[in-house]
mmCIF file of C-alpha atoms (C1' of nucleotides) in Angstrom:
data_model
loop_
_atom_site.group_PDB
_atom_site.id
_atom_site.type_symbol
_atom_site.label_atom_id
_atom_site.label_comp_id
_atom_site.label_asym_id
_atom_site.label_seq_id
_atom_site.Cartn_x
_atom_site.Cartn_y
_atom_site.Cartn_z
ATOM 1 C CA UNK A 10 -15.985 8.338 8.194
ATOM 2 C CA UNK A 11 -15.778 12.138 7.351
ATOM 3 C CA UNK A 12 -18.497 14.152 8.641
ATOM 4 C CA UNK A 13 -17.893 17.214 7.241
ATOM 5 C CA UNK A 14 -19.418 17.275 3.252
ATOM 6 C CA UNK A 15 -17.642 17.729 0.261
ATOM 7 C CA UNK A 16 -19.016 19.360 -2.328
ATOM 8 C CA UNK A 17 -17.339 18.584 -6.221
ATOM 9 C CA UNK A 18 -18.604 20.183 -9.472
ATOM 10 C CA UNK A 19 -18.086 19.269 -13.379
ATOM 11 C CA UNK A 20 -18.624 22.089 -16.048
ATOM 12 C CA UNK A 21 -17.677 21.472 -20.074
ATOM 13 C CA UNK A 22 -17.166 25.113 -20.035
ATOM 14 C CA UNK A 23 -16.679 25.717 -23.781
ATOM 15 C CA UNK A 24 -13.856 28.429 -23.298
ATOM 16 C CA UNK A 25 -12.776 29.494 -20.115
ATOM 17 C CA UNK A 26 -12.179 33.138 -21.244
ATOM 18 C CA UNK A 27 -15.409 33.898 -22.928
ATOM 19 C CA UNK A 28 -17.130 32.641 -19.596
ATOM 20 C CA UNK A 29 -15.209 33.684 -16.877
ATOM 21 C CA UNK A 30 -17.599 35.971 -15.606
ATOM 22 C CA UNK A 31 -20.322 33.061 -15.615
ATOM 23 C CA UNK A 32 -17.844 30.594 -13.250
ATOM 24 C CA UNK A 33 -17.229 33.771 -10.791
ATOM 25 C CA UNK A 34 -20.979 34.159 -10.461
ATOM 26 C CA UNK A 35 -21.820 30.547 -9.818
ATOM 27 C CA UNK A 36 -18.864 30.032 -7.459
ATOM 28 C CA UNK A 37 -20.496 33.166 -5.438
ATOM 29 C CA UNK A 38 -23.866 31.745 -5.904
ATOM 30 C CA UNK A 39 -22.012 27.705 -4.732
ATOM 31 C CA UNK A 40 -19.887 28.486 -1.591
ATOM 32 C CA UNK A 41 -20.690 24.685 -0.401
ATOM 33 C CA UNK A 42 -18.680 23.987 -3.815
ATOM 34 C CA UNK A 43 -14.992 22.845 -2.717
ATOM 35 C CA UNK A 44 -13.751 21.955 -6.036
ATOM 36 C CA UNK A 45 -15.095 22.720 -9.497
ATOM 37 C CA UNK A 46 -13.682 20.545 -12.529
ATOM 38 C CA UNK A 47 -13.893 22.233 -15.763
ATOM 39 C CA UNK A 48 -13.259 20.935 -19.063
ATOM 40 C CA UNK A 49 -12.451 22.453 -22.552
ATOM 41 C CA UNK A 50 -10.831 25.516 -21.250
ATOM 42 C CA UNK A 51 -9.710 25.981 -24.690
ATOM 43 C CA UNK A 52 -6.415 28.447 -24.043
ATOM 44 C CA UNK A 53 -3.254 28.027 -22.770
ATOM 45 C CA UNK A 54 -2.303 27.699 -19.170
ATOM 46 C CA UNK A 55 -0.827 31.578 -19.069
ATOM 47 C CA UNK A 56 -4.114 32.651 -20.482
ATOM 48 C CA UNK A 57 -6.232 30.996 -17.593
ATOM 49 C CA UNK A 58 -8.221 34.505 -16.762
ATOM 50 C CA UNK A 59 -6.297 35.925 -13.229
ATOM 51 C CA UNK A 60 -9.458 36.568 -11.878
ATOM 52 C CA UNK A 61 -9.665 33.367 -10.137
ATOM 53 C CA UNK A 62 -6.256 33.411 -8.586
ATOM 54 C CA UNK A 63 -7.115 37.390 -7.759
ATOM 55 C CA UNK A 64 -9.885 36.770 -5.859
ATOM 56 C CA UNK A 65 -8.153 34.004 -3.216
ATOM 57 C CA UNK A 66 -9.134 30.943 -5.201
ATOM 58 C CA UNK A 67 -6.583 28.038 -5.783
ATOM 59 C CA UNK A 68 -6.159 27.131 -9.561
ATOM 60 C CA UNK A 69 -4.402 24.593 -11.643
ATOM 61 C CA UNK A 70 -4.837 24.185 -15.223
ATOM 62 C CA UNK A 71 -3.709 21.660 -18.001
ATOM 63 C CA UNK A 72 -4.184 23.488 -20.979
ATOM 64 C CA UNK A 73 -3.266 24.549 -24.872
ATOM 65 C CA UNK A 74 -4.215 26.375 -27.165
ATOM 66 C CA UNK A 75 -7.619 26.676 -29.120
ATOM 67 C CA UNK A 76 -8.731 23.053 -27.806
ATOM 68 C CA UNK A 77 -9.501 21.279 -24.915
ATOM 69 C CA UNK A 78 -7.897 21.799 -21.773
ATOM 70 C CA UNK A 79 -8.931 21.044 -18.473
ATOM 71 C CA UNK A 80 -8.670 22.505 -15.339
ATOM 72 C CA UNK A 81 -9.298 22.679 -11.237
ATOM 73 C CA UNK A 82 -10.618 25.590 -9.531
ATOM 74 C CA UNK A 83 -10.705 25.078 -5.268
ATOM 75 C CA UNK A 84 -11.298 26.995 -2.509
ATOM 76 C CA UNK A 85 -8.344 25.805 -0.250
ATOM 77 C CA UNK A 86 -5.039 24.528 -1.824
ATOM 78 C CA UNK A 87 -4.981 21.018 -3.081
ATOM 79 C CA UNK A 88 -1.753 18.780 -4.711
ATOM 80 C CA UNK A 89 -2.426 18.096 -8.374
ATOM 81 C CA UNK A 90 -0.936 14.201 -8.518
ATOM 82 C CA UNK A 91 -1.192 14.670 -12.354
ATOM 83 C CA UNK A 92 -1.424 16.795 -15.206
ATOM 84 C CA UNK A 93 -2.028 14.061 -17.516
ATOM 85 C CA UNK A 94 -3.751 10.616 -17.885
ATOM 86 C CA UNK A 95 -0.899 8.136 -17.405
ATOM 87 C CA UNK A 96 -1.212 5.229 -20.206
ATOM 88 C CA UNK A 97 -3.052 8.129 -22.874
ATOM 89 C CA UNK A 98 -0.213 9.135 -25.354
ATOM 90 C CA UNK A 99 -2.218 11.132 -26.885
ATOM 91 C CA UNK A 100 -1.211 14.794 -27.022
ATOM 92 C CA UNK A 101 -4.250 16.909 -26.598
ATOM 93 C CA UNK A 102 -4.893 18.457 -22.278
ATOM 94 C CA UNK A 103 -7.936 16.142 -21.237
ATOM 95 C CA UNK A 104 -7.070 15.225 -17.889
ATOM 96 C CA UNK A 105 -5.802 16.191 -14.486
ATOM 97 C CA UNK A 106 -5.990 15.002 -11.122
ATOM 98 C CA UNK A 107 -5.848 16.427 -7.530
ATOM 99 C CA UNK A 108 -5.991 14.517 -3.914
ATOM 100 C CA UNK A 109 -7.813 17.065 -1.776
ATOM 101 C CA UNK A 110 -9.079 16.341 1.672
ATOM 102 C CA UNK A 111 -8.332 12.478 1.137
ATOM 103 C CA UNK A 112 -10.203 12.199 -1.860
ATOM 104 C CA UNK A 113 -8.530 11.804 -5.125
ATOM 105 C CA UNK A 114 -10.323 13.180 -8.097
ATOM 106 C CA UNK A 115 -9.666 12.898 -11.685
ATOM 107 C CA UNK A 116 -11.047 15.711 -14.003
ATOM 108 C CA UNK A 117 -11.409 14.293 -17.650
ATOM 109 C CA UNK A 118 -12.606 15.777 -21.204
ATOM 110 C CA UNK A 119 -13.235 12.027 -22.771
ATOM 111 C CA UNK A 120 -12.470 12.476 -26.859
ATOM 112 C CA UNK A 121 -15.772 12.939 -28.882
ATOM 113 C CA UNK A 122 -14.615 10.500 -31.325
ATOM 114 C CA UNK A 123 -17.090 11.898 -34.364
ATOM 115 C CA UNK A 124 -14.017 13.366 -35.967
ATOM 116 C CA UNK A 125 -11.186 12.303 -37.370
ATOM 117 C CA UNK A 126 -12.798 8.722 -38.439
ATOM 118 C CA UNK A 127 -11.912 5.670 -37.050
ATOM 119 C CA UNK A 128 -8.783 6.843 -35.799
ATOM 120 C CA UNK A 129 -10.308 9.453 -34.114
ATOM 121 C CA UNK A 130 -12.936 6.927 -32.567
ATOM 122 C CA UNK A 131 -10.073 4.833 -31.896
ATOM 123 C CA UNK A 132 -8.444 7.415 -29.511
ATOM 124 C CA UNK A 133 -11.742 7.728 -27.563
ATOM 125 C CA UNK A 134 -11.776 4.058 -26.779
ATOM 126 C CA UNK A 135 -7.770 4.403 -26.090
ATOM 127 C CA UNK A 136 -9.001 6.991 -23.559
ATOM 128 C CA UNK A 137 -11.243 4.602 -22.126
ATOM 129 C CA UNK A 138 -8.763 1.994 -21.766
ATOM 130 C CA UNK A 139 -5.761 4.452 -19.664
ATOM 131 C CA UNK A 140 -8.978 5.203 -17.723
ATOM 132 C CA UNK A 141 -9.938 1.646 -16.418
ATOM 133 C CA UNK A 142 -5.777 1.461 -15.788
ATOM 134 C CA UNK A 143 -6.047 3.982 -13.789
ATOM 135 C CA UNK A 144 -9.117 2.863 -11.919
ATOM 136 C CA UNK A 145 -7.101 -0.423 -11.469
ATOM 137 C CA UNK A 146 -4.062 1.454 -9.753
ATOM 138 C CA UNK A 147 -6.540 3.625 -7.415
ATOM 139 C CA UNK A 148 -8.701 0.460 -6.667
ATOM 140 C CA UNK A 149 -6.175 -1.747 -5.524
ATOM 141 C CA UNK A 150 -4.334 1.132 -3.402
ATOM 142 C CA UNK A 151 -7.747 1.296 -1.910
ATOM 143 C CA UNK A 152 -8.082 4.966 -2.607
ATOM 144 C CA UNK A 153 -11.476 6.593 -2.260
ATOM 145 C CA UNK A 154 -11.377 8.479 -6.102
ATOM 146 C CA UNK A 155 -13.970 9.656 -8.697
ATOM 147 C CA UNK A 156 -13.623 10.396 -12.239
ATOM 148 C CA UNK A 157 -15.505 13.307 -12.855
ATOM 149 C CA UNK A 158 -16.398 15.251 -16.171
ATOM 150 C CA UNK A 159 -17.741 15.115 -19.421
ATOM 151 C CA UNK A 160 -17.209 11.460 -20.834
ATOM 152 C CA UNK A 161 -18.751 12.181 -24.135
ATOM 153 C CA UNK A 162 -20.693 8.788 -23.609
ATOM 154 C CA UNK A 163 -25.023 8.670 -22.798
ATOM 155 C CA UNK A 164 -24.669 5.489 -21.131
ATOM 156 C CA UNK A 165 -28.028 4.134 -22.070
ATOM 157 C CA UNK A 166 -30.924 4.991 -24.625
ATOM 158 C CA UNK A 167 -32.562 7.002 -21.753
ATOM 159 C CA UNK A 168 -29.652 9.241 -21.567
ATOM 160 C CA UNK A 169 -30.407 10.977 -24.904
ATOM 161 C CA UNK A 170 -32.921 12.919 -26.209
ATOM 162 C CA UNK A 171 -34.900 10.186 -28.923
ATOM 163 C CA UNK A 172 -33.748 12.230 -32.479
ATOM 164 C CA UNK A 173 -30.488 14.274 -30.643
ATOM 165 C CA UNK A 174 -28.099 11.908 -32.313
ATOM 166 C CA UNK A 175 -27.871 9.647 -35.180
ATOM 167 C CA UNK A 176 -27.769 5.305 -34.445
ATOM 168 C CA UNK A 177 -24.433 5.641 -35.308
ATOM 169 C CA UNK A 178 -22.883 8.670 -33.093
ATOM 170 C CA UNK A 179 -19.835 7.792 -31.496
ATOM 171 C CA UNK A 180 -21.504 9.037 -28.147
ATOM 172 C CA UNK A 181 -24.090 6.158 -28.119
ATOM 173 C CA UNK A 182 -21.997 3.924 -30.262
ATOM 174 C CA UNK A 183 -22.354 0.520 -28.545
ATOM 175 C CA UNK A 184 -18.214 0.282 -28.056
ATOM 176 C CA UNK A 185 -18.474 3.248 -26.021
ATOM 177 C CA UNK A 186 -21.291 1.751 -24.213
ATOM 178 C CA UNK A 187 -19.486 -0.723 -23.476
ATOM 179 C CA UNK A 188 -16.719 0.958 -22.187
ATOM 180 C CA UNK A 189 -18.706 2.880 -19.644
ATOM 181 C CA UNK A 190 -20.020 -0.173 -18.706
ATOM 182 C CA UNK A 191 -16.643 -1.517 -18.084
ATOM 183 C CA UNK A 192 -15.498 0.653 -15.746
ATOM 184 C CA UNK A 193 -19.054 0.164 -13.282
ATOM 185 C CA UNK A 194 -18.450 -3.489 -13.279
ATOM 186 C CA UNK A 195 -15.003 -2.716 -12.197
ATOM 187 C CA UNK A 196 -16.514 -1.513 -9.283
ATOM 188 C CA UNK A 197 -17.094 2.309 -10.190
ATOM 189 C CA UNK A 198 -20.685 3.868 -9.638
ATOM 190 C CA UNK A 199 -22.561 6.408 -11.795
ATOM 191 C CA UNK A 200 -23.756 8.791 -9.158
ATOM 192 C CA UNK A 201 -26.442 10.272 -10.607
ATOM 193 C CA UNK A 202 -27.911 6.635 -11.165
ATOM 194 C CA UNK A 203 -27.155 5.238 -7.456
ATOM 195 C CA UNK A 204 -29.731 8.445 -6.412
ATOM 196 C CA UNK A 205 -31.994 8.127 -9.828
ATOM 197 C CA UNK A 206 -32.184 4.966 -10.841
ATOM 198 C CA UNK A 207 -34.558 5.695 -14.177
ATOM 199 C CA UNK A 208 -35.415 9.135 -15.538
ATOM 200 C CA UNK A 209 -34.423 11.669 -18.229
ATOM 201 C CA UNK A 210 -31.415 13.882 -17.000
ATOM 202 C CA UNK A 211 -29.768 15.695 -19.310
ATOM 203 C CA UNK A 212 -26.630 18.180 -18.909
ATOM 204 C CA UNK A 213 -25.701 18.700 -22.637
ATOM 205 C CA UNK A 214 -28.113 20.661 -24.903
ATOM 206 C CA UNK A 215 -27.044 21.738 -28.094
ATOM 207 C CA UNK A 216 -26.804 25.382 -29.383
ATOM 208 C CA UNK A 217 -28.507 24.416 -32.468
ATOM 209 C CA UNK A 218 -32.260 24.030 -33.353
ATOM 210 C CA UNK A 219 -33.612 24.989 -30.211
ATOM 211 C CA UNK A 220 -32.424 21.838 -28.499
ATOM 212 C CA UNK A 221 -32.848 23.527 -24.997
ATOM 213 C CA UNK A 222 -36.398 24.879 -25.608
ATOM 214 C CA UNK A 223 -37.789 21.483 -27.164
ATOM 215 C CA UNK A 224 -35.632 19.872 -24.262
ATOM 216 C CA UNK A 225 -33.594 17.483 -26.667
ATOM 217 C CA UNK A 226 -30.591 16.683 -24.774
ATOM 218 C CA UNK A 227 -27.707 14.314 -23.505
ATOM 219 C CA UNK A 228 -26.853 12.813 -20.090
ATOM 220 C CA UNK A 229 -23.122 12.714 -21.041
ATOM 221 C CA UNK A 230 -21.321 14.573 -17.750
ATOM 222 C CA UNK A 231 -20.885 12.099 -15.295
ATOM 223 C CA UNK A 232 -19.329 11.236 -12.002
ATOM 224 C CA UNK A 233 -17.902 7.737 -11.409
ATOM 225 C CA UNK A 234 -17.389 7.117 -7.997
ATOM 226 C CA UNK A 235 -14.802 4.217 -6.239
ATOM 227 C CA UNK A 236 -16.597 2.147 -3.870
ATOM 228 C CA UNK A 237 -15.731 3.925 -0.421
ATOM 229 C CA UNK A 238 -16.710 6.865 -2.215
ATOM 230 C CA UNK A 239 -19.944 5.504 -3.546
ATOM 231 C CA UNK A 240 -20.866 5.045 0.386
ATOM 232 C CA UNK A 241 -20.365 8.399 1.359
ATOM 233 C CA UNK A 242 -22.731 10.093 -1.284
ATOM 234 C CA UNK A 243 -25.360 12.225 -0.499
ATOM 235 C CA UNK A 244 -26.814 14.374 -3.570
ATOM 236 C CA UNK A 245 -26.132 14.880 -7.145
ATOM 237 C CA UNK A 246 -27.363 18.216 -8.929
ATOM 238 C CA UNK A 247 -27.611 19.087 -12.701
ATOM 239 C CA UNK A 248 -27.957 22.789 -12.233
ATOM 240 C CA UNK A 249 -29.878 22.848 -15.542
ATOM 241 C CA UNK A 250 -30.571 26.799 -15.208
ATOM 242 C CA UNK A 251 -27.481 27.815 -15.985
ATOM 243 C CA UNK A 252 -27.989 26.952 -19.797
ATOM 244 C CA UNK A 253 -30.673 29.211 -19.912
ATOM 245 C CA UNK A 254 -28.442 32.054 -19.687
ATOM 246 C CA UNK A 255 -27.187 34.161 -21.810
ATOM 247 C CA UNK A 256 -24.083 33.160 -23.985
ATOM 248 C CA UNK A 257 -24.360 29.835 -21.913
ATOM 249 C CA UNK A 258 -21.767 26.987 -22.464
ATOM 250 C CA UNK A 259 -23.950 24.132 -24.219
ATOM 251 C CA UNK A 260 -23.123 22.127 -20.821
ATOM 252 C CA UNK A 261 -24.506 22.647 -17.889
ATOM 253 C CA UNK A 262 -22.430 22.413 -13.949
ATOM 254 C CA UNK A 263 -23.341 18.890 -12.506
ATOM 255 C CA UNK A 264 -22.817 18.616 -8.321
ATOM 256 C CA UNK A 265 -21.420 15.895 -6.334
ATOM 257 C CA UNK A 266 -21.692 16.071 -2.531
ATOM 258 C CA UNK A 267 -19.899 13.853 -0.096
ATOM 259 C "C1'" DA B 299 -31.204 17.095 -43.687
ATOM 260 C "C1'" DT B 300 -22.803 16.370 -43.732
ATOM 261 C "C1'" DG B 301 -27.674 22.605 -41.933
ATOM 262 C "C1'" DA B 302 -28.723 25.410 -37.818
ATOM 263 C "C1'" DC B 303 -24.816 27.651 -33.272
ATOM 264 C "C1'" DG B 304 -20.552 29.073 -31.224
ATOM 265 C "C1'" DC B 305 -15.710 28.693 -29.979
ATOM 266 C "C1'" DC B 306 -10.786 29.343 -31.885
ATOM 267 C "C1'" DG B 307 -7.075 31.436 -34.725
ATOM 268 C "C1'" DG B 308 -6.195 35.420 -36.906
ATOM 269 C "C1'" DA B 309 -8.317 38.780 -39.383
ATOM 270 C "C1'" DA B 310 -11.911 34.962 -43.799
ATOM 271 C "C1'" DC B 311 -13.686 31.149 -42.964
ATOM 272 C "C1'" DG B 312 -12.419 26.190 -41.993
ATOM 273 C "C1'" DG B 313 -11.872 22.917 -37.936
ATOM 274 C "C1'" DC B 314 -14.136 21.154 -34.266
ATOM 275 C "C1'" DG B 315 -17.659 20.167 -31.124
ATOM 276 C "C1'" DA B 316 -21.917 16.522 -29.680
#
DNA sequence: ATGACGCCGGAACGGCGA
């Protein structure tokens, strides 16, 4: 087994550009951090800020404009195996993955499925289902993998905040329950669960209402991890202070180390 | 409580988010 650690963040960033200056900061603050995942980058791959790049970090981005986008931030140069989830036809950026230091890691923004009615919910579940075929691909090569990111899914009724969402929100909607589920009893494991079995985590709070200050939130940025992976984990962190700051994304970074 | 807040595009306010 590998004994050195490796450390893998998610952030829902909520626009890459209006927050740049918050990433930089927390990667200074998060040297252990090897890889950080971010989702809805919302601009084009030429408008990923330079900064990154500028200051010696490795960056690879799968992007477009206004919506979305997804990409991966490292500290030493990884291979990007794809910029897209095979199987999802769909054409908005919500997924790319990287092996780095024998790990592979997929980086997904999971639809929210609220819009666009049953269509739109449809696509979320479609997600779901090019997710578990690629879980089936990197199970049966044996790969150690994770998914990592924000799934748009509180897996069960202690993942939420009681009056956060109505019965019928397509983030505790029992299909997409179910497909969460699916992918743990193919063999996946919610890290945050394996080292918290019960307990109110949240990583989502909204910008209206006060939802931070009255702490009404949503466990809905996960990790998944493959079974070889699953054995090698040693801590999850929410870092819940960064929403405190100022122009915060409404998600907070969540830590995986290995 | 089809609202609040905040991003985007494009230059006002609708679409979208969760």
């Amino acid at each position: 087994m590998n004994a050195t650690p490796f450390t893998f963040a998610s952030w829902n960033i909520n626009s890459i550009r209006a927050r740049a200056h918050h990433v930089q900061d927390w990667l200074e603050r998060h040297p252990e951090c090897d890889l950080l995942c971010l989702q809805e980058i919302k601009c084009e791959d030429s408008q990923f800020p330079a900064v990154f790049a500028e200051t010696g970090l490795h960056v690879a981005t799968s992007g477009q404009k206004a919506y979305n986008g997804v990409a991966l931030i490292g500290r030493r140069p990884f291979t990007v195996t794809h910029h897209t989830l095979p199987g999802f036809e769909h054409p908005s950026a919500r997924y790319i993955e990287t092996e780095i230091d024998g790990i592979t890691i997929g980086n997904l923004y999971l639809p929210n499925g609220n819009s666009g009615g049953e269509d739109g919910y449809a696509t979320k579940l479609a997600f779901f289902d090019a997710l578990a075929a690629r879980a089936r691909v990197l199970l049966d090569a044996e790969k150690p993998f994770a998914f990592i990111g924000d799934f748009n899914v509180c897996p069960t009724s202690e993942d939420l905040a009681s009056t956060s969402l109505p019965p019928d929100d397509a983030l505790i909607r029992p299909e997409s329950r179910a497909a969460f589920r699916r992918l743990e009893w193919m063999g996946l494991t919610d890290a945050l669960r394996a080292l918290y079995p019960t307990g109110r985590y949240y990583t989502f709070w909204d910008y209206q209402a006060a939802a931070f200050h009255r702490n009404s939130g949503l466990r809905i940025d996960h990790a998944l991890l493959s079974p070889r992976l699953t054995e090698r984990l040693k801590s999850f962190e929410i870092d819940k202070d960064e929403r405190a700051k100022e122009k915060a994304s409404d998600h907070v970074p969540v830590l995986v180390t290995v």
